[in-house]
PDB file of C-alpha atoms in Angstrom:
ATOM      1  CA  LYS A 261       4.665 -18.359  14.171  1.00  0.00           C
ATOM      2  CA  CYS A 262       2.678 -15.503  15.886  1.00  0.00           C
ATOM      3  CA  VAL A 263       2.109 -14.059  12.038  1.00  0.00           C
ATOM      4  CA  ASP A 264       0.182 -16.930  11.452  1.00  0.00           C
ATOM      5  CA  VAL A 265      -1.791 -16.719  14.866  1.00  0.00           C
ATOM      6  CA  ALA A 266      -2.402 -13.262  13.368  1.00  0.00           C
ATOM      7  CA  TYR A 267      -3.969 -14.164  10.360  1.00  0.00           C
ATOM      8  CA  GLU A 268      -5.239 -17.705  11.691  1.00  0.00           C
ATOM      9  CA  ASN A 269      -7.848 -14.681  13.890  1.00  0.00           C
ATOM     10  CA  ALA A 270      -7.882 -12.242  11.211  1.00  0.00           C
ATOM     11  CA  ALA A 271     -10.083 -14.502   8.916  1.00  0.00           C
ATOM     12  CA  LEU A 272     -11.663 -16.176  11.740  1.00  0.00           C
ATOM     13  CA  ASN A 273     -13.050 -13.090  13.589  1.00  0.00           C
ATOM     14  CA  GLY A 274     -12.278  -9.575  11.622  1.00  0.00           C
ATOM     15  CA  ILE A 275      -9.107  -7.627  11.204  1.00  0.00           C
ATOM     16  CA  ASP A 276     -10.315  -4.983  13.774  1.00  0.00           C
ATOM     17  CA  ARG A 277     -11.129  -7.455  16.117  1.00  0.00           C
ATOM     18  CA  ALA A 278      -7.991  -9.469  15.362  1.00  0.00           C
ATOM     19  CA  ILE A 279      -5.731  -6.144  15.925  1.00  0.00           C
ATOM     20  CA  ALA A 280      -7.533  -5.866  19.658  1.00  0.00           C
ATOM     21  CA  CYS A 281      -6.553  -8.965  20.076  1.00  0.00           C
ATOM     22  CA  ALA A 282      -3.249  -8.631  19.305  1.00  0.00           C
ATOM     23  CA  ARG A 283      -2.394  -5.539  20.843  1.00  0.00           C
ATOM     24  CA  ARG A 284      -3.539  -7.231  24.336  1.00  0.00           C
ATOM     25  CA  THR A 285      -1.418 -10.557  23.764  1.00  0.00           C
ATOM     26  CA  TRP A 286       1.863  -8.802  22.444  1.00  0.00           C
ATOM     27  CA  GLY A 287       1.836  -5.133  22.718  1.00  0.00           C
ATOM     28  CA  ASP A 288       1.767  -2.289  20.996  1.00  0.00           C
ATOM     29  CA  GLU A 289       5.847  -2.877  20.346  1.00  0.00           C
ATOM     30  CA  GLN A 290       6.188  -6.273  19.238  1.00  0.00           C
ATOM     31  CA  LEU A 291       3.501  -5.931  16.855  1.00  0.00           C
ATOM     32  CA  ILE A 292       5.446  -2.662  14.995  1.00  0.00           C
ATOM     33  CA  ASP A 293       8.366  -5.491  15.002  1.00  0.00           C
ATOM     34  CA  LEU A 294       6.707  -7.326  13.850  1.00  0.00           C
ATOM     35  CA  ALA A 295       4.780  -5.550  10.571  1.00  0.00           C
ATOM     36  CA  PRO A 296       7.642  -6.053   8.391  1.00  0.00           C
ATOM     37  CA  PHE A 297       7.521  -9.981   8.620  1.00  0.00           C
ATOM     38  CA  ILE A 298       3.734 -10.175   8.302  1.00  0.00           C
ATOM     39  CA  GLN A 299       3.524  -8.257   5.170  1.00  0.00           C
ATOM     40  CA  LYS A 300       6.199 -10.120   3.658  1.00  0.00           C
ATOM     41  CA  ALA A 301       3.662 -13.460   4.101  1.00  0.00           C
ATOM     42  CA  ALA A 302       0.701 -10.934   2.586  1.00  0.00           C
ATOM     43  CA  VAL A 303       1.320 -12.221  -0.883  1.00  0.00           C
ATOM     44  CA  PRO A 304       1.369 -15.922  -0.495  1.00  0.00           C
ATOM     45  CA  ALA A 305      -1.506 -15.743   1.730  1.00  0.00           C
ATOM     46  CA  ALA A 306      -3.907 -13.369   0.096  1.00  0.00           C
ATOM     47  CA  LEU A 307      -3.067 -15.529  -3.420  1.00  0.00           C
ATOM     48  CA  LEU A 308      -4.233 -18.533   0.073  1.00  0.00           C
ATOM     49  CA  ALA A 309      -7.885 -16.670   0.589  1.00  0.00           C
ATOM     50  CA  GLY A 310      -9.072 -15.932  -3.036  1.00  0.00           C
ATOM     51  CA  CYS A 311      -8.917 -19.386  -3.939  1.00  0.00           C
ATOM     52  CA  GLY A 312     -12.770 -20.624  -4.330  1.00  0.00           C
ATOM     53  CA  SER A 313     -13.407 -17.521  -5.143  1.00  0.00           C
ATOM     54  CA  GLU A 314     -16.630 -16.214  -7.343  1.00  0.00           C
ATOM     55  CA  LYS A 315     -16.368 -12.676  -6.751  1.00  0.00           C
ATOM     56  CA  ALA A 316     -14.678  -9.954  -8.377  1.00  0.00           C
ATOM     57  CA  ALA A 317     -12.822  -7.668  -5.823  1.00  0.00           C
ATOM     58  CA  ALA A 318     -13.747  -3.617  -6.128  1.00  0.00           C
ATOM     59  CA  PHE A 319     -10.760  -2.265  -7.624  1.00  0.00           C
ATOM     60  CA  GLN A 320      -9.639   0.114  -4.908  1.00  0.00           C
ATOM     61  CA  MET A 321      -6.482   2.702  -4.625  1.00  0.00           C
ATOM     62  CA  ALA A 322      -5.144   3.594  -1.019  1.00  0.00           C
ATOM     63  CA  PHE A 323      -3.302   6.782  -0.065  1.00  0.00           C
ATOM     64  CA  CYS A 324      -0.980   6.113   3.589  1.00  0.00           C
ATOM     65  CA  ALA A 325       1.083   9.202   5.467  1.00  0.00           C
ATOM     66  CA  PRO A 326       1.396   9.964   8.994  1.00  0.00           C
ATOM     67  CA  TYR A 327      -2.426  11.376   8.706  1.00  0.00           C
ATOM     68  CA  VAL A 328      -5.150  11.405   5.727  1.00  0.00           C
ATOM     69  CA  LYS A 329      -7.941  13.170   5.209  1.00  0.00           C
ATOM     70  CA  ALA A 330     -10.967  10.709   4.352  1.00  0.00           C
ATOM     71  CA  GLU A 331     -12.898  13.579   2.818  1.00  0.00           C
ATOM     72  CA  ALA A 332     -10.306  15.109   0.911  1.00  0.00           C
ATOM     73  CA  VAL A 333     -10.095  11.374  -0.035  1.00  0.00           C
ATOM     74  CA  GLU A 334     -12.822  10.651  -1.109  1.00  0.00           C
ATOM     75  CA  THR A 335     -13.151  13.628  -2.967  1.00  0.00           C
ATOM     76  CA  TYR A 336     -10.390  13.227  -5.166  1.00  0.00           C
ATOM     77  CA  GLY A 337     -12.308   9.669  -5.486  1.00  0.00           C
ATOM     78  CA  GLU A 338     -14.869  11.218  -7.950  1.00  0.00           C
ATOM     79  CA  THR A 339     -12.180  12.884 -10.232  1.00  0.00           C
ATOM     80  CA  VAL A 340     -10.542   9.801 -10.788  1.00  0.00           C
ATOM     81  CA  LYS A 341     -13.888   7.337 -10.988  1.00  0.00           C
ATOM     82  CA  ALA A 342     -15.275  10.188 -13.767  1.00  0.00           C
ATOM     83  CA  ASP A 343     -11.757   9.857 -15.803  1.00  0.00           C
ATOM     84  CA  LEU A 344     -11.354   6.313 -15.543  1.00  0.00           C
ATOM     85  CA  PRO A 345     -14.611   4.482 -15.870  1.00  0.00           C
ATOM     86  CA  GLU A 346     -12.189   1.074 -16.635  1.00  0.00           C
ATOM     87  CA  LEU A 347     -11.300   1.513 -12.527  1.00  0.00           C
ATOM     88  CA  THR A 348     -15.352   0.070 -12.738  1.00  0.00           C
ATOM     89  CA  VAL A 349     -15.396  -3.951 -12.403  1.00  0.00           C
ATOM     90  CA  GLU A 350     -18.634  -5.621 -13.002  1.00  0.00           C
ATOM     91  CA  GLY A 351     -20.378  -2.467 -12.671  1.00  0.00           C
ATOM     92  CA  THR A 352     -18.608  -2.480  -8.908  1.00  0.00           C
ATOM     93  CA  GLU A 353     -16.804   1.513  -8.956  1.00  0.00           C
ATOM     94  CA  PRO A 354     -13.267   1.436  -7.301  1.00  0.00           C
ATOM     95  CA  LEU A 355     -12.574   2.199  -3.702  1.00  0.00           C
ATOM     96  CA  PHE A 356     -10.456   5.816  -2.578  1.00  0.00           C
ATOM     97  CA  THR A 357      -9.802   4.291   1.207  1.00  0.00           C
ATOM     98  CA  ALA A 358      -7.458   6.701   3.528  1.00  0.00           C
ATOM     99  CA  MET A 359      -4.979   4.967   5.994  1.00  0.00           C
ATOM    100  CA  THR A 360      -4.316   7.332   8.505  1.00  0.00           C
ATOM    101  CA  MET A 361      -1.049   5.540   9.750  1.00  0.00           C
ATOM    102  CA  GLY A 362       0.205   7.851  12.439  1.00  0.00           C
ATOM    103  CA  ASP A 363       4.110   8.157  14.316  1.00  0.00           C
ATOM    104  CA  SER A 364       5.601   5.155  16.115  1.00  0.00           C
ATOM    105  CA  GLU A 365       7.260   6.985  18.046  1.00  0.00           C
ATOM    106  CA  ALA A 366       5.014   9.473  19.013  1.00  0.00           C
ATOM    107  CA  ASP A 367       1.591   8.110  18.437  1.00  0.00           C
ATOM    108  CA  PRO A 368       3.048   3.961  18.173  1.00  0.00           C
ATOM    109  CA  MET A 369      -0.986   2.445  18.186  1.00  0.00           C
ATOM    110  CA  THR A 370      -2.097   4.648  15.693  1.00  0.00           C
ATOM    111  CA  ALA A 371       0.823   2.635  14.134  1.00  0.00           C
ATOM    112  CA  MET A 372       0.674  -0.295  14.790  1.00  0.00           C
ATOM    113  CA  ALA A 373      -3.630  -0.522  14.221  1.00  0.00           C
ATOM    114  CA  GLY A 374      -2.038   1.063  10.478  1.00  0.00           C
ATOM    115  CA  MET A 375       1.205  -1.035   9.667  1.00  0.00           C
ATOM    116  CA  THR A 376      -1.227  -3.890  10.673  1.00  0.00           C
ATOM    117  CA  LYS A 377      -4.617  -3.381   8.361  1.00  0.00           C
ATOM    118  CA  PHE A 378      -2.462  -2.407   5.737  1.00  0.00           C
ATOM    119  CA  SER A 379      -1.121  -5.601   5.222  1.00  0.00           C
ATOM    120  CA  ALA A 380      -4.645  -8.072   6.716  1.00  0.00           C
ATOM    121  CA  MET A 381      -6.044  -5.508   3.747  1.00  0.00           C
ATOM    122  CA  VAL A 382      -2.486  -6.771   1.383  1.00  0.00           C
ATOM    123  CA  ALA A 383      -3.168 -10.265   2.135  1.00  0.00           C
ATOM    124  CA  ALA A 384      -7.133 -10.265   1.470  1.00  0.00           C
ATOM    125  CA  GLY A 385      -6.320  -9.101  -2.011  1.00  0.00           C
ATOM    126  CA  GLU A 386      -8.544  -5.903  -1.434  1.00  0.00           C
ATOM    127  CA  LEU A 387      -5.366  -2.992  -2.785  1.00  0.00           C
ATOM    128  CA  ASP A 388      -4.035  -2.764  -6.157  1.00  0.00           C
ATOM    129  CA  VAL A 389      -2.763   0.790  -5.912  1.00  0.00           C
ATOM    130  CA  VAL A 390      -1.111   2.654  -2.986  1.00  0.00           C
ATOM    131  CA  VAL A 391      -0.005   6.910  -2.403  1.00  0.00           C
ATOM    132  CA  SER A 392       2.343   6.474   0.120  1.00  0.00           C
ATOM    133  CA  ASP A 393       5.141   9.016   2.311  1.00  0.00           C
ATOM    134  CA  PRO A 394       8.346   7.760   1.565  1.00  0.00           C
ATOM    135  CA  ASP A 395       8.143   6.085   5.264  1.00  0.00           C
ATOM    136  CA  ASN A 396       5.267   4.103   4.842  1.00  0.00           C
ATOM    137  CA  ALA A 397       6.598   2.999   1.726  1.00  0.00           C
ATOM    138  CA  ALA A 398      10.538   2.392   2.084  1.00  0.00           C
ATOM    139  CA  ARG A 399       8.428  -0.284   5.554  1.00  0.00           C
ATOM    140  CA  ASN A 400       5.927  -1.671   2.890  1.00  0.00           C
ATOM    141  CA  ALA A 401       8.773  -1.801   0.388  1.00  0.00           C
ATOM    142  CA  ARG A 402      10.378  -4.134   2.684  1.00  0.00           C
ATOM    143  CA  GLY A 403       7.739  -6.735   2.961  1.00  0.00           C
ATOM    144  CA  GLU A 404       7.653  -7.339  -0.217  1.00  0.00           C
ATOM    145  CA  SER A 405       4.362  -5.683  -0.993  1.00  0.00           C
ATOM    146  CA  PHE A 406       5.432  -3.743  -4.354  1.00  0.00           C
ATOM    147  CA  LEU A 407       5.456  -4.885  -8.172  1.00  0.00           C
ATOM    148  CA  ASP A 408       8.479  -3.977  -9.832  1.00  0.00           C
ATOM    149  CA  VAL A 409       8.068  -1.632 -11.784  1.00  0.00           C
ATOM    150  CA  SER A 410       8.883  -3.148 -14.671  1.00  0.00           C
ATOM    151  CA  SER A 411       5.401  -5.278 -14.401  1.00  0.00           C
ATOM    152  CA  PHE A 412       3.695  -2.736 -15.728  1.00  0.00           C
ATOM    153  CA  LEU A 413       6.237   0.064 -16.881  1.00  0.00           C
ATOM    154  CA  THR A 414       7.117   0.175 -21.062  1.00  0.00           C
ATOM    155  CA  GLU A 415      11.114  -0.034 -21.379  1.00  0.00           C
ATOM    156  CA  GLU A 416      10.027   3.313 -23.126  1.00  0.00           C
ATOM    157  CA  GLU A 417       8.663   4.229 -19.782  1.00  0.00           C
ATOM    158  CA  LEU A 418      10.514   2.924 -17.601  1.00  0.00           C
ATOM    159  CA  ASP A 419      13.356   5.617 -19.608  1.00  0.00           C
ATOM    160  CA  ARG A 420      11.577   8.207 -19.328  1.00  0.00           C
ATOM    161  CA  TYR A 421      10.648   8.150 -15.204  1.00  0.00           C
ATOM    162  CA  ALA A 422      14.229   6.514 -14.762  1.00  0.00           C
ATOM    163  CA  GLU A 423      14.583  10.054 -12.548  1.00  0.00           C
ATOM    164  CA  ARG A 424      11.822   9.274 -10.883  1.00  0.00           C
ATOM    165  CA  LEU A 425      12.038   5.681 -10.217  1.00  0.00           C
ATOM    166  CA  LEU A 426      12.385   4.556  -6.468  1.00  0.00           C
ATOM    167  CA  SER A 427      13.697   1.875  -4.365  1.00  0.00           C
ATOM    168  CA  PHE A 428      14.475   2.166  -0.935  1.00  0.00           C
ATOM    169  CA  ASP A 429      17.414   0.756   1.248  1.00  0.00           C
ATOM    170  CA  MET A 430      16.899  -2.612   3.308  1.00  0.00           C
ATOM    171  CA  VAL A 431      18.177  -2.691   6.979  1.00  0.00           C
ATOM    172  CA  ASP A 432      18.744  -5.070  10.142  1.00  0.00           C
ATOM    173  CA  ASP A 433      16.615  -5.612  12.803  1.00  0.00           C
ATOM    174  CA  GLU A 434      18.434  -2.386  14.193  1.00  0.00           C
ATOM    175  CA  GLY A 435      17.818  -0.341  11.378  1.00  0.00           C
ATOM    176  CA  ASN A 436      21.621   0.330  10.026  1.00  0.00           C
ATOM    177  CA  PRO A 437      20.985  -0.046   6.321  1.00  0.00           C
ATOM    178  CA  THR A 438      22.801  -3.319   4.932  1.00  0.00           C
ATOM    179  CA  GLY A 439      24.276  -1.548   1.924  1.00  0.00           C
ATOM    180  CA  GLU A 440      21.304  -3.690  -0.763  1.00  0.00           C
ATOM    181  CA  LYS A 441      18.444  -2.164  -2.321  1.00  0.00           C
ATOM    182  CA  THR A 442      14.989  -3.378  -2.743  1.00  0.00           C
ATOM    183  CA  ALA A 443      13.489  -3.515  -5.724  1.00  0.00           C
ATOM    184  CA  VAL A 444      12.956   0.038  -7.991  1.00  0.00           C
ATOM    185  CA  CYS A 445       8.551  -0.679  -6.697  1.00  0.00           C
ATOM    186  CA  GLY A 446       7.717   2.832  -7.330  1.00  0.00           C
ATOM    187  CA  ILE A 447       7.860   6.207  -8.841  1.00  0.00           C
ATOM    188  CA  ASP A 448       7.796   9.353  -7.597  1.00  0.00           C
ATOM    189  CA  VAL A 449       4.630  11.751  -8.312  1.00  0.00           C
ATOM    190  CA  SER A 450       5.739  14.673  -5.808  1.00  0.00           C
ATOM    191  CA  ASP A 451       5.181  17.283  -8.272  1.00  0.00           C
ATOM    192  CA  ASN A 452       1.229  16.110  -8.118  1.00  0.00           C
ATOM    193  CA  GLU A 453       0.641  18.987  -5.535  1.00  0.00           C
ATOM    194  CA  THR A 454      -2.713  17.328  -5.340  1.00  0.00           C
ATOM    195  CA  LEU A 455      -1.231  14.058  -4.727  1.00  0.00           C
ATOM    196  CA  SER A 456       1.615  15.072  -2.335  1.00  0.00           C
ATOM    197  CA  ALA A 457      -1.391  16.458  -0.147  1.00  0.00           C
ATOM    198  CA  LEU A 458      -3.129  14.032  -0.434  1.00  0.00           C
ATOM    199  CA  ALA A 459       0.242  11.539   1.284  1.00  0.00           C
ATOM    200  CA  GLY A 460       0.916  14.593   3.930  1.00  0.00           C
ATOM    201  CA  GLY A 461       2.064  17.143   1.856  1.00  0.00           C
ATOM    202  CA  GLY A 462       5.300  16.073   1.223  1.00  0.00           C
ATOM    203  CA  GLU A 463       6.954  13.948  -1.466  1.00  0.00           C
ATOM    204  CA  CYS A 464       4.782  10.252  -1.985  1.00  0.00           C
ATOM    205  CA  GLY A 465       5.279   7.530  -4.004  1.00  0.00           C
ATOM    206  CA  VAL A 466       3.022   5.697  -6.144  1.00  0.00           C
ATOM    207  CA  PHE A 467       2.770   1.688  -5.907  1.00  0.00           C
ATOM    208  CA  VAL A 468       1.020  -1.368  -7.571  1.00  0.00           C
ATOM    209  CA  VAL A 469       0.502  -4.215  -4.785  1.00  0.00           C
ATOM    210  CA  ALA A 470       2.047  -7.140  -5.696  1.00  0.00           C
ATOM    211  CA  ASN A 471      -1.091  -9.481  -5.641  1.00  0.00           C
ATOM    212  CA  THR A 472      -2.976  -7.218  -7.353  1.00  0.00           C
ATOM    213  CA  SER A 473      -6.039  -8.779  -9.604  1.00  0.00           C
ATOM    214  CA  HIS A 474      -6.428  -5.385 -11.472  1.00  0.00           C
ATOM    215  CA  LEU A 475      -2.987  -5.182 -13.281  1.00  0.00           C
ATOM    216  CA  GLU A 476      -4.364  -3.043 -16.309  1.00  0.00           C
ATOM    217  CA  GLY A 477      -6.214  -1.514 -14.264  1.00  0.00           C
ATOM    218  CA  SER A 478      -3.680  -0.237 -11.926  1.00  0.00           C
ATOM    219  CA  SER A 479      -1.437   0.280 -14.793  1.00  0.00           C
ATOM    220  CA  ALA A 480      -4.346   2.346 -16.140  1.00  0.00           C
ATOM    221  CA  LEU A 481      -4.321   4.564 -12.777  1.00  0.00           C
ATOM    222  CA  VAL A 482      -0.342   4.585 -12.319  1.00  0.00           C
ATOM    223  CA  ARG A 483      -0.405   6.475 -16.362  1.00  0.00           C
ATOM    224  CA  TYR A 484      -3.091   8.712 -15.516  1.00  0.00           C
ATOM    225  CA  LEU A 485      -0.998   9.869 -12.432  1.00  0.00           C
ATOM    226  CA  LEU A 486       1.970  10.345 -13.866  1.00  0.00           C
ATOM    227  CA  GLU A 487       0.431  11.813 -17.030  1.00  0.00           C
ATOM    228  CA  ASN A 488      -1.518  14.412 -14.499  1.00  0.00           C
ATOM    229  CA  SER A 489       2.056  15.631 -12.720  1.00  0.00           C
TER     230      SER A 489
END
């Protein structure tokens, strides 16, 4: 019920206002707990939201980490736009977004805002490719926000990158591993110094959002990142 209310509020009033309202109503701790359920509902909500829309959405790549420098992401985006003109959709250039996710323990308000905004952007069909640190990637993968890599890589590529494929432990309500794993939904790109720096300076992976409306462009971008790793 809480998830339904959050989405209805976002649709009527916008993401930022919905986040502020949700924080007042439920508090930061409960919203952080709700994040995986919001993310799991994002794909069907986005499909419904997209019905009847005639305008093509811009291709968008996001960098998610506890802290991301927006200027560095913007500079990197200019390079990618020049190298991959096919990411321009019907005259609309691709977007490159820095998403500072914060630390759920040290800075719960920033973390909650980041998780909620990510979920809302997925629900709106606004994201295509994500480069993320492991913690945020794991949470989003558990919420079924990412495609299985077999959806955009060939058998040959799956074999070539077999040691770099990413999946994550599923956890219970207390954060303990259940013994199950998420789908194989990402590729480790930590050896790409530029991507690693943009994603917080440590390990990172690249993921395609489950409800992307630009699968061909997403596949092209993933291959571009892997070839330049």
